[in-house]
PDB file of C-alpha atoms in Angstrom:
ATOM      1  CA  MET A   1       5.436  24.258  -6.445  1.00  0.00           C
ATOM      2  CA  THR A   2       4.442  20.644  -5.715  1.00  0.00           C
ATOM      3  CA  THR A   3       1.514  20.190  -3.332  1.00  0.00           C
ATOM      4  CA  TYR A   4       1.750  17.097  -1.146  1.00  0.00           C
ATOM      5  CA  SER A   5      -1.004  15.289   0.765  1.00  0.00           C
ATOM      6  CA  LYS A   6      -1.178  15.683   4.549  1.00  0.00           C
ATOM      7  CA  SER A   7       0.320  12.249   5.246  1.00  0.00           C
ATOM      8  CA  VAL A   8       3.171  12.919   2.827  1.00  0.00           C
ATOM      9  CA  CYS A   9       3.888  16.289   4.448  1.00  0.00           C
ATOM     10  CA  ILE A  10       3.994  14.697   7.898  1.00  0.00           C
ATOM     11  CA  ALA A  11       6.397  11.983   6.734  1.00  0.00           C
ATOM     12  CA  ARG A  12       8.538  14.516   4.887  1.00  0.00           C
ATOM     13  CA  ASP A  13       8.809  16.824   7.894  1.00  0.00           C
ATOM     14  CA  TYR A  14       9.665  13.898  10.159  1.00  0.00           C
ATOM     15  CA  TYR A  15      12.429  12.461   7.977  1.00  0.00           C
ATOM     16  CA  ASN A  16      13.802  15.928   7.306  1.00  0.00           C
ATOM     17  CA  SER A  17      14.185  16.620  11.025  1.00  0.00           C
ATOM     18  CA  THR A  18      17.733  16.675  12.350  1.00  0.00           C
ATOM     19  CA  ASP A  19      16.885  14.130  15.056  1.00  0.00           C
ATOM     20  CA  ALA A  20      15.409  11.593  12.622  1.00  0.00           C
ATOM     21  CA  ASP A  21      18.152  12.066  10.047  1.00  0.00           C
ATOM     22  CA  ARG A  22      20.926  11.497  12.593  1.00  0.00           C
ATOM     23  CA  PHE A  23      19.134   8.612  14.319  1.00  0.00           C
ATOM     24  CA  TYR A  24      18.509   6.603  11.144  1.00  0.00           C
ATOM     25  CA  TYR A  25      21.989   7.268   9.813  1.00  0.00           C
ATOM     26  CA  THR A  26      23.688   6.352  13.103  1.00  0.00           C
ATOM     27  CA  ILE A  27      21.569   3.515  14.494  1.00  0.00           C
ATOM     28  CA  TRP A  28      19.398   2.019  11.725  1.00  0.00           C
ATOM     29  CA  GLY A  29      22.122   0.823   9.404  1.00  0.00           C
ATOM     30  CA  GLY A  30      23.339   3.937   7.617  1.00  0.00           C
ATOM     31  CA  GLU A  31      22.484   2.992   4.038  1.00  0.00           C
ATOM     32  CA  ASP A  32      19.536   0.589   4.280  1.00  0.00           C
ATOM     33  CA  ILE A  33      16.857   1.929   6.634  1.00  0.00           C
ATOM     34  CA  HIS A  34      14.288  -0.845   6.427  1.00  0.00           C
ATOM     35  CA  ILE A  35      13.496  -4.158   8.110  1.00  0.00           C
ATOM     36  CA  GLY A  36      16.246  -6.758   7.944  1.00  0.00           C
ATOM     37  CA  LEU A  37      16.286 -10.519   7.511  1.00  0.00           C
ATOM     38  CA  TYR A  38      18.169 -11.729  10.577  1.00  0.00           C
ATOM     39  CA  LYS A  39      20.022 -15.022  10.903  1.00  0.00           C
ATOM     40  CA  THR A  40      20.566 -14.408  14.622  1.00  0.00           C
ATOM     41  CA  PRO A  41      18.831 -11.940  16.989  1.00  0.00           C
ATOM     42  CA  ASP A  42      22.072 -10.024  17.611  1.00  0.00           C
ATOM     43  CA  GLU A  43      23.217  -9.790  13.992  1.00  0.00           C
ATOM     44  CA  ASN A  44      24.525  -6.457  12.762  1.00  0.00           C
ATOM     45  CA  ILE A  45      21.635  -4.280  11.525  1.00  0.00           C
ATOM     46  CA  PHE A  46      23.413  -3.340   8.299  1.00  0.00           C
ATOM     47  CA  ASP A  47      24.120  -6.972   7.391  1.00  0.00           C
ATOM     48  CA  ALA A  48      20.534  -8.085   8.040  1.00  0.00           C
ATOM     49  CA  SER A  49      19.134  -5.121   6.133  1.00  0.00           C
ATOM     50  CA  ARG A  50      21.429  -5.738   3.181  1.00  0.00           C
ATOM     51  CA  ARG A  51      20.273  -9.372   3.164  1.00  0.00           C
ATOM     52  CA  THR A  52      16.749  -8.057   2.553  1.00  0.00           C
ATOM     53  CA  VAL A  53      18.000  -6.206  -0.528  1.00  0.00           C
ATOM     54  CA  GLU A  54      19.804  -9.275  -1.833  1.00  0.00           C
ATOM     55  CA  THR A  55      16.786 -11.533  -1.215  1.00  0.00           C
ATOM     56  CA  MET A  56      14.435  -9.142  -3.009  1.00  0.00           C
ATOM     57  CA  ALA A  57      16.779  -8.864  -5.981  1.00  0.00           C
ATOM     58  CA  ARG A  58      16.980 -12.638  -6.392  1.00  0.00           C
ATOM     59  CA  LYS A  59      13.232 -12.716  -7.022  1.00  0.00           C
ATOM     60  CA  LEU A  60      13.549 -10.515 -10.103  1.00  0.00           C
ATOM     61  CA  SER A  61      14.297 -11.891 -13.539  1.00  0.00           C
ATOM     62  CA  GLY A  62      16.352  -9.890 -15.980  1.00  0.00           C
ATOM     63  CA  LEU A  63      18.352  -7.676 -13.642  1.00  0.00           C
ATOM     64  CA  LYS A  64      21.183  -6.670 -15.961  1.00  0.00           C
ATOM     65  CA  PRO A  65      23.250  -3.697 -17.064  1.00  0.00           C
ATOM     66  CA  GLY A  66      20.998  -0.946 -18.357  1.00  0.00           C
ATOM     67  CA  ALA A  67      17.821  -2.270 -16.722  1.00  0.00           C
ATOM     68  CA  LYS A  68      15.704   0.676 -15.553  1.00  0.00           C
ATOM     69  CA  VAL A  69      14.551   0.595 -11.922  1.00  0.00           C
ATOM     70  CA  ILE A  70      12.591   3.081  -9.840  1.00  0.00           C
ATOM     71  CA  ASP A  71      12.873   2.824  -6.052  1.00  0.00           C
ATOM     72  CA  LEU A  72       9.810   4.370  -4.385  1.00  0.00           C
ATOM     73  CA  GLY A  73      10.775   5.878  -1.038  1.00  0.00           C
ATOM     74  CA  ALA A  74      14.489   5.217  -1.446  1.00  0.00           C
ATOM     75  CA  GLY A  75      15.666   6.599   1.910  1.00  0.00           C
ATOM     76  CA  PHE A  76      19.453   6.890   1.914  1.00  0.00           C
ATOM     77  CA  GLY A  77      19.618   4.976  -1.385  1.00  0.00           C
ATOM     78  CA  GLY A  78      21.382   1.810  -0.239  1.00  0.00           C
ATOM     79  CA  ALA A  79      19.317  -0.508  -2.435  1.00  0.00           C
ATOM     80  CA  ALA A  80      19.721   1.760  -5.457  1.00  0.00           C
ATOM     81  CA  ARG A  81      23.500   1.779  -5.106  1.00  0.00           C
ATOM     82  CA  TRP A  82      23.562  -2.002  -4.620  1.00  0.00           C
ATOM     83  CA  LEU A  83      21.488  -2.553  -7.768  1.00  0.00           C
ATOM     84  CA  ALA A  84      23.742  -0.202  -9.715  1.00  0.00           C
ATOM     85  CA  LYS A  85      26.976  -1.800  -8.483  1.00  0.00           C
ATOM     86  CA  GLU A  86      25.955  -5.460  -8.535  1.00  0.00           C
ATOM     87  CA  HIS A  87      23.793  -5.503 -11.665  1.00  0.00           C
ATOM     88  CA  GLY A  88      24.639  -2.327 -13.585  1.00  0.00           C
ATOM     89  CA  CYS A  89      21.051  -1.064 -13.329  1.00  0.00           C
ATOM     90  CA  GLU A  90      20.063   2.541 -13.977  1.00  0.00           C
ATOM     91  CA  VAL A  91      18.098   3.525 -10.887  1.00  0.00           C
ATOM     92  CA  VAL A  92      15.805   6.417 -10.022  1.00  0.00           C
ATOM     93  CA  ALA A  93      15.938   6.829  -6.237  1.00  0.00           C
ATOM     94  CA  LEU A  94      12.718   8.717  -5.600  1.00  0.00           C
ATOM     95  CA  ASN A  95      12.277  10.031  -2.071  1.00  0.00           C
ATOM     96  CA  LEU A  96      10.430  12.880  -0.357  1.00  0.00           C
ATOM     97  CA  SER A  97      13.034  13.784   2.294  1.00  0.00           C
ATOM     98  CA  GLU A  98      15.546  16.330   1.090  1.00  0.00           C
ATOM     99  CA  ALA A  99      17.747  15.566   4.124  1.00  0.00           C
ATOM    100  CA  GLN A 100      17.944  11.880   3.221  1.00  0.00           C
ATOM    101  CA  ASN A 101      18.434  12.716  -0.447  1.00  0.00           C
ATOM    102  CA  LYS A 102      21.382  14.937   0.431  1.00  0.00           C
ATOM    103  CA  ARG A 103      23.081  12.008   2.152  1.00  0.00           C
ATOM    104  CA  ASP A 104      22.109   9.774  -0.776  1.00  0.00           C
ATOM    105  CA  ARG A 105      23.763  12.065  -3.319  1.00  0.00           C
ATOM    106  CA  GLU A 106      26.894  12.379  -1.184  1.00  0.00           C
ATOM    107  CA  MET A 107      27.259   8.585  -0.928  1.00  0.00           C
ATOM    108  CA  ASN A 108      26.615   8.199  -4.667  1.00  0.00           C
ATOM    109  CA  LYS A 109      29.424  10.653  -5.352  1.00  0.00           C
ATOM    110  CA  GLU A 110      31.781   8.932  -2.899  1.00  0.00           C
ATOM    111  CA  GLN A 111      31.098   5.554  -4.524  1.00  0.00           C
ATOM    112  CA  GLY A 112      31.300   6.819  -8.107  1.00  0.00           C
ATOM    113  CA  LEU A 113      27.656   6.108  -8.919  1.00  0.00           C
ATOM    114  CA  THR A 114      26.238   9.500  -9.867  1.00  0.00           C
ATOM    115  CA  ASP A 115      25.865   8.329 -13.465  1.00  0.00           C
ATOM    116  CA  LYS A 116      23.876   5.244 -12.404  1.00  0.00           C
ATOM    117  CA  VAL A 117      21.639   6.579  -9.616  1.00  0.00           C
ATOM    118  CA  ASP A 118      19.388   9.587 -10.156  1.00  0.00           C
ATOM    119  CA  VAL A 119      18.121  10.940  -6.814  1.00  0.00           C
ATOM    120  CA  VAL A 120      14.747  12.644  -7.245  1.00  0.00           C
ATOM    121  CA  ASP A 121      12.984  14.811  -4.630  1.00  0.00           C
ATOM    122  CA  ALA A 122       9.362  13.671  -4.928  1.00  0.00           C
ATOM    123  CA  ALA A 123       6.513  11.686  -3.412  1.00  0.00           C
ATOM    124  CA  PHE A 124       5.190   8.526  -5.035  1.00  0.00           C
ATOM    125  CA  GLU A 125       1.428   9.196  -5.352  1.00  0.00           C
ATOM    126  CA  LYS A 126       2.024  10.822  -8.749  1.00  0.00           C
ATOM    127  CA  LEU A 127       5.105   9.834 -10.719  1.00  0.00           C
ATOM    128  CA  ASP A 128       6.431  12.275 -13.284  1.00  0.00           C
ATOM    129  CA  TYR A 129       7.312   9.585 -15.835  1.00  0.00           C
ATOM    130  CA  PRO A 130       5.541   8.298 -18.951  1.00  0.00           C
ATOM    131  CA  GLY A 131       3.802   4.950 -18.830  1.00  0.00           C
ATOM    132  CA  GLU A 132       5.893   1.809 -19.397  1.00  0.00           C
ATOM    133  CA  THR A 133       9.187   3.516 -18.510  1.00  0.00           C
ATOM    134  CA  PHE A 134      10.695   1.043 -16.036  1.00  0.00           C
ATOM    135  CA  ASP A 135      11.634  -2.621 -16.107  1.00  0.00           C
ATOM    136  CA  PHE A 136      11.320  -2.866 -12.330  1.00  0.00           C
ATOM    137  CA  VAL A 137       9.617  -1.040  -9.467  1.00  0.00           C
ATOM    138  CA  TRP A 138      11.227  -1.436  -6.051  1.00  0.00           C
ATOM    139  CA  SER A 139      10.078  -0.217  -2.629  1.00  0.00           C
ATOM    140  CA  GLN A 140      11.040  -1.000   0.958  1.00  0.00           C
ATOM    141  CA  ASP A 141       8.906  -0.107   3.980  1.00  0.00           C
ATOM    142  CA  ALA A 142       7.745   3.168   2.461  1.00  0.00           C
ATOM    143  CA  ILE A 143       4.215   2.776   1.093  1.00  0.00           C
ATOM    144  CA  LEU A 144       2.760   2.687   4.620  1.00  0.00           C
ATOM    145  CA  HIS A 145       3.433   6.424   4.857  1.00  0.00           C
ATOM    146  CA  SER A 146       0.865   7.204   2.154  1.00  0.00           C
ATOM    147  CA  CYS A 147      -2.845   7.579   2.854  1.00  0.00           C
ATOM    148  CA  GLU A 148      -3.392   6.853  -0.884  1.00  0.00           C
ATOM    149  CA  ARG A 149      -1.784   3.419  -1.144  1.00  0.00           C
ATOM    150  CA  GLU A 150      -3.994   2.271  -4.000  1.00  0.00           C
ATOM    151  CA  LYS A 151      -2.881   5.342  -5.949  1.00  0.00           C
ATOM    152  CA  VAL A 152       0.760   4.487  -5.244  1.00  0.00           C
ATOM    153  CA  MET A 153       0.203   0.970  -6.565  1.00  0.00           C
ATOM    154  CA  SER A 154      -1.628   2.347  -9.600  1.00  0.00           C
ATOM    155  CA  GLU A 155       1.271   4.628 -10.428  1.00  0.00           C
ATOM    156  CA  ALA A 156       3.711   1.748 -10.000  1.00  0.00           C
ATOM    157  CA  ALA A 157       1.675  -0.366 -12.421  1.00  0.00           C
ATOM    158  CA  ARG A 158       1.429   2.514 -14.894  1.00  0.00           C
ATOM    159  CA  VAL A 159       5.178   3.123 -15.183  1.00  0.00           C
ATOM    160  CA  LEU A 160       6.047  -0.591 -15.428  1.00  0.00           C
ATOM    161  CA  LYS A 161       6.688  -2.049 -18.850  1.00  0.00           C
ATOM    162  CA  PRO A 162       4.536  -5.053 -19.873  1.00  0.00           C
ATOM    163  CA  GLY A 163       6.089  -8.086 -18.231  1.00  0.00           C
ATOM    164  CA  GLY A 164       7.913  -5.813 -15.789  1.00  0.00           C
ATOM    165  CA  GLU A 165       8.129  -6.709 -12.126  1.00  0.00           C
ATOM    166  CA  MET A 166       7.518  -4.985  -8.820  1.00  0.00           C
ATOM    167  CA  VAL A 167       9.093  -6.108  -5.567  1.00  0.00           C
ATOM    168  CA  PHE A 168       8.299  -4.391  -2.289  1.00  0.00           C
ATOM    169  CA  THR A 169       8.006  -4.727   1.462  1.00  0.00           C
ATOM    170  CA  ASP A 170       5.730  -2.880   3.857  1.00  0.00           C
ATOM    171  CA  PRO A 171       4.953  -3.166   7.575  1.00  0.00           C
ATOM    172  CA  MET A 172       1.296  -4.236   7.644  1.00  0.00           C
ATOM    173  CA  MET A 173      -1.430  -5.300  10.017  1.00  0.00           C
ATOM    174  CA  THR A 174      -2.620  -8.871   9.633  1.00  0.00           C
ATOM    175  CA  ASP A 175      -5.732  -9.491   7.527  1.00  0.00           C
ATOM    176  CA  ASP A 176      -7.870 -10.118  10.617  1.00  0.00           C
ATOM    177  CA  CYS A 177      -6.370  -7.499  12.912  1.00  0.00           C
ATOM    178  CA  PRO A 178      -8.797  -5.078  14.641  1.00  0.00           C
ATOM    179  CA  THR A 179      -7.441  -1.591  13.923  1.00  0.00           C
ATOM    180  CA  SER A 180      -8.076  -0.423  17.496  1.00  0.00           C
ATOM    181  CA  VAL A 181      -5.238  -2.534  18.913  1.00  0.00           C
ATOM    182  CA  LEU A 182      -2.746  -0.673  16.722  1.00  0.00           C
ATOM    183  CA  GLN A 183      -3.667   2.822  17.880  1.00  0.00           C
ATOM    184  CA  PRO A 184      -0.361   3.464  19.707  1.00  0.00           C
ATOM    185  CA  ILE A 185       1.535   2.611  16.515  1.00  0.00           C
ATOM    186  CA  LEU A 186      -0.821   4.614  14.288  1.00  0.00           C
ATOM    187  CA  ASP A 187      -0.534   7.623  16.574  1.00  0.00           C
ATOM    188  CA  ARG A 188       3.246   7.352  16.445  1.00  0.00           C
ATOM    189  CA  VAL A 189       3.381   7.368  12.622  1.00  0.00           C
ATOM    190  CA  HIS A 190       0.401   9.756  12.224  1.00  0.00           C
ATOM    191  CA  LEU A 191      -1.699   7.318  10.181  1.00  0.00           C
ATOM    192  CA  ASP A 192      -5.323   6.194  10.330  1.00  0.00           C
ATOM    193  CA  THR A 193      -4.539   2.619   9.348  1.00  0.00           C
ATOM    194  CA  LEU A 194      -1.911   0.290   7.933  1.00  0.00           C
ATOM    195  CA  ALA A 195      -2.344  -1.830   4.839  1.00  0.00           C
ATOM    196  CA  TRP A 196      -2.787  -5.615   5.101  1.00  0.00           C
ATOM    197  CA  PRO A 197      -1.660  -8.448   2.799  1.00  0.00           C
ATOM    198  CA  GLN A 198      -5.056  -9.081   1.208  1.00  0.00           C
ATOM    199  CA  PHE A 199      -5.366  -5.360   0.397  1.00  0.00           C
ATOM    200  CA  TYR A 200      -2.207  -5.525  -1.688  1.00  0.00           C
ATOM    201  CA  LYS A 201      -3.282  -8.782  -3.352  1.00  0.00           C
ATOM    202  CA  ASP A 202      -6.711  -7.385  -4.256  1.00  0.00           C
ATOM    203  CA  THR A 203      -5.258  -4.066  -5.425  1.00  0.00           C
ATOM    204  CA  ALA A 204      -2.672  -5.821  -7.576  1.00  0.00           C
ATOM    205  CA  ALA A 205      -5.394  -7.905  -9.239  1.00  0.00           C
ATOM    206  CA  LYS A 206      -7.431  -4.784 -10.077  1.00  0.00           C
ATOM    207  CA  LEU A 207      -4.373  -3.169 -11.643  1.00  0.00           C
ATOM    208  CA  GLY A 208      -3.386  -6.111 -13.830  1.00  0.00           C
ATOM    209  CA  LEU A 209      -0.495  -7.147 -11.620  1.00  0.00           C
ATOM    210  CA  GLU A 210      -0.031 -10.860 -11.060  1.00  0.00           C
ATOM    211  CA  VAL A 211       0.974 -11.805  -7.506  1.00  0.00           C
ATOM    212  CA  VAL A 212       3.902 -14.083  -8.181  1.00  0.00           C
ATOM    213  CA  GLU A 213       4.614 -14.537  -4.484  1.00  0.00           C
ATOM    214  CA  PHE A 214       4.126 -13.116  -1.026  1.00  0.00           C
ATOM    215  CA  ASP A 215       7.060 -14.317   1.048  1.00  0.00           C
ATOM    216  CA  ASP A 216       5.846 -14.004   4.648  1.00  0.00           C
ATOM    217  CA  HIS A 217       8.545 -13.028   7.147  1.00  0.00           C
ATOM    218  CA  SER A 218       6.278 -11.869   9.970  1.00  0.00           C
ATOM    219  CA  HIS A 219       8.699 -12.854  12.721  1.00  0.00           C
ATOM    220  CA  GLN A 220      11.370 -10.554  11.296  1.00  0.00           C
ATOM    221  CA  LEU A 221       9.334  -7.439  12.128  1.00  0.00           C
ATOM    222  CA  PRO A 222       9.599  -7.727  15.930  1.00  0.00           C
ATOM    223  CA  ASN A 223      13.125  -9.119  15.490  1.00  0.00           C
ATOM    224  CA  HIS A 224      14.171  -5.992  13.642  1.00  0.00           C
ATOM    225  CA  TYR A 225      12.512  -3.404  15.841  1.00  0.00           C
ATOM    226  CA  GLY A 226      13.807  -5.209  18.907  1.00  0.00           C
ATOM    227  CA  ARG A 227      17.322  -5.212  17.438  1.00  0.00           C
ATOM    228  CA  VAL A 228      17.140  -1.486  16.699  1.00  0.00           C
ATOM    229  CA  LEU A 229      15.877  -0.832  20.235  1.00  0.00           C
ATOM    230  CA  LYS A 230      18.778  -2.796  21.691  1.00  0.00           C
ATOM    231  CA  GLU A 231      21.254  -0.883  19.523  1.00  0.00           C
ATOM    232  CA  LEU A 232      19.713   2.413  20.610  1.00  0.00           C
ATOM    233  CA  GLU A 233      19.924   1.511  24.282  1.00  0.00           C
ATOM    234  CA  SER A 234      23.528   0.306  24.037  1.00  0.00           C
ATOM    235  CA  ARG A 235      24.631   3.489  22.240  1.00  0.00           C
ATOM    236  CA  GLU A 236      22.363   5.975  23.969  1.00  0.00           C
ATOM    237  CA  ASP A 237      25.148   8.035  25.552  1.00  0.00           C
ATOM    238  CA  GLU A 238      26.868   8.367  22.178  1.00  0.00           C
ATOM    239  CA  LEU A 239      23.599   9.254  20.445  1.00  0.00           C
ATOM    240  CA  LYS A 240      22.727  11.995  22.944  1.00  0.00           C
ATOM    241  CA  ALA A 241      25.547  14.080  21.487  1.00  0.00           C
ATOM    242  CA  ALA A 242      23.631  14.314  18.196  1.00  0.00           C
ATOM    243  CA  VAL A 243      19.962  13.593  18.958  1.00  0.00           C
ATOM    244  CA  SER A 244      17.617  15.148  21.515  1.00  0.00           C
ATOM    245  CA  GLU A 245      16.746  13.147  24.630  1.00  0.00           C
ATOM    246  CA  ASP A 246      13.040  13.693  23.938  1.00  0.00           C
ATOM    247  CA  TYR A 247      13.371  12.057  20.510  1.00  0.00           C
ATOM    248  CA  ILE A 248      15.310   9.145  21.978  1.00  0.00           C
ATOM    249  CA  GLU A 249      12.629   8.477  24.601  1.00  0.00           C
ATOM    250  CA  ARG A 250       9.835   8.693  22.042  1.00  0.00           C
ATOM    251  CA  MET A 251      11.749   6.349  19.743  1.00  0.00           C
ATOM    252  CA  LYS A 252      12.194   3.813  22.545  1.00  0.00           C
ATOM    253  CA  THR A 253       8.454   3.836  23.175  1.00  0.00           C
ATOM    254  CA  GLY A 254       7.611   3.612  19.487  1.00  0.00           C
ATOM    255  CA  LEU A 255       9.994   0.726  18.835  1.00  0.00           C
ATOM    256  CA  GLN A 256       8.534  -1.194  21.778  1.00  0.00           C
ATOM    257  CA  HIS A 257       5.027  -0.768  20.345  1.00  0.00           C
ATOM    258  CA  TRP A 258       6.172  -2.317  17.053  1.00  0.00           C
ATOM    259  CA  VAL A 259       7.816  -5.213  18.901  1.00  0.00           C
ATOM    260  CA  GLU A 260       4.670  -5.887  20.925  1.00  0.00           C
ATOM    261  CA  GLY A 261       2.419  -5.638  17.865  1.00  0.00           C
ATOM    262  CA  GLY A 262       4.552  -8.173  16.037  1.00  0.00           C
ATOM    263  CA  ASN A 263       4.836 -10.563  18.961  1.00  0.00           C
ATOM    264  CA  ASN A 264       1.072 -10.367  19.570  1.00  0.00           C
ATOM    265  CA  GLY A 265       0.354 -11.443  15.991  1.00  0.00           C
ATOM    266  CA  HIS A 266      -1.242  -8.129  14.986  1.00  0.00           C
ATOM    267  CA  LEU A 267       1.470  -7.085  12.538  1.00  0.00           C
ATOM    268  CA  THR A 268       3.040  -8.779   9.556  1.00  0.00           C
ATOM    269  CA  TRP A 269       5.796  -8.106   7.063  1.00  0.00           C
ATOM    270  CA  GLY A 270       7.162  -9.815   4.010  1.00  0.00           C
ATOM    271  CA  ILE A 271       8.252  -9.509   0.398  1.00  0.00           C
ATOM    272  CA  PHE A 272       5.685  -9.041  -2.375  1.00  0.00           C
ATOM    273  CA  HIS A 273       6.703 -10.000  -5.905  1.00  0.00           C
ATOM    274  CA  LEU A 274       4.339  -8.843  -8.671  1.00  0.00           C
ATOM    275  CA  ARG A 275       4.443  -8.994 -12.463  1.00  0.00           C
ATOM    276  CA  LYS A 276       2.613  -6.756 -14.937  1.00  0.00           C
ATOM    277  CA  LYS A 277       0.507  -8.806 -17.313  1.00  0.00           C
TER     278      LYS A 277
END
């Protein structure tokens, strides 16, 4: 039986809960449950979130049929399916939530992609794959949930082929942010700290990963959480049929904390593009 770290267990239990599963599937976009790149503040969440996937993919060279990709923290698997359909990639959608993975497998079957997307129940601190297995490592807003982020990055570097690329996003605190101001957010996600851009740059350098680019989209973080909050409030009566009122109220509070942290300049978000030397 696999033994997970405390932070992984907390995240797994949360995303496996009926309330979280139904909320993210209903409100957060359905397939892509990460921060979106919005053209307008009121844009559809799914469209903005899918734009993030498309923007990340354009940074990668050599996406082609048969390319091997591992998505760390794949959620409902929207990015994995997109990569399989648009580029013919063979994708491992690795994710710790069995509830999310069940939805992922169902959508893969509905869309005829079970031969292209392999959904794996696992955490990403220790990957059960030989070194130099994958052409690309992909991750969206997932690494924050680990209290061993350097280990996650080390495993990503290990399974990448020489010259392979990693592209990922993560909600982060700014490099000069005092941790104390983020306590409401940290309490909400049961973490001691968030990562920060320089942490990922320094960690990448230690692991032999060249930082090709960090594409800063800080303003999109409060945009996204504000958009999700607005969607929640406009559909609250509908959502109450599937999700507990206590969860809804806690989600409202949590989303507002993220919005305030972003607007106050304490949080950042963007797209990292790395290449293994």
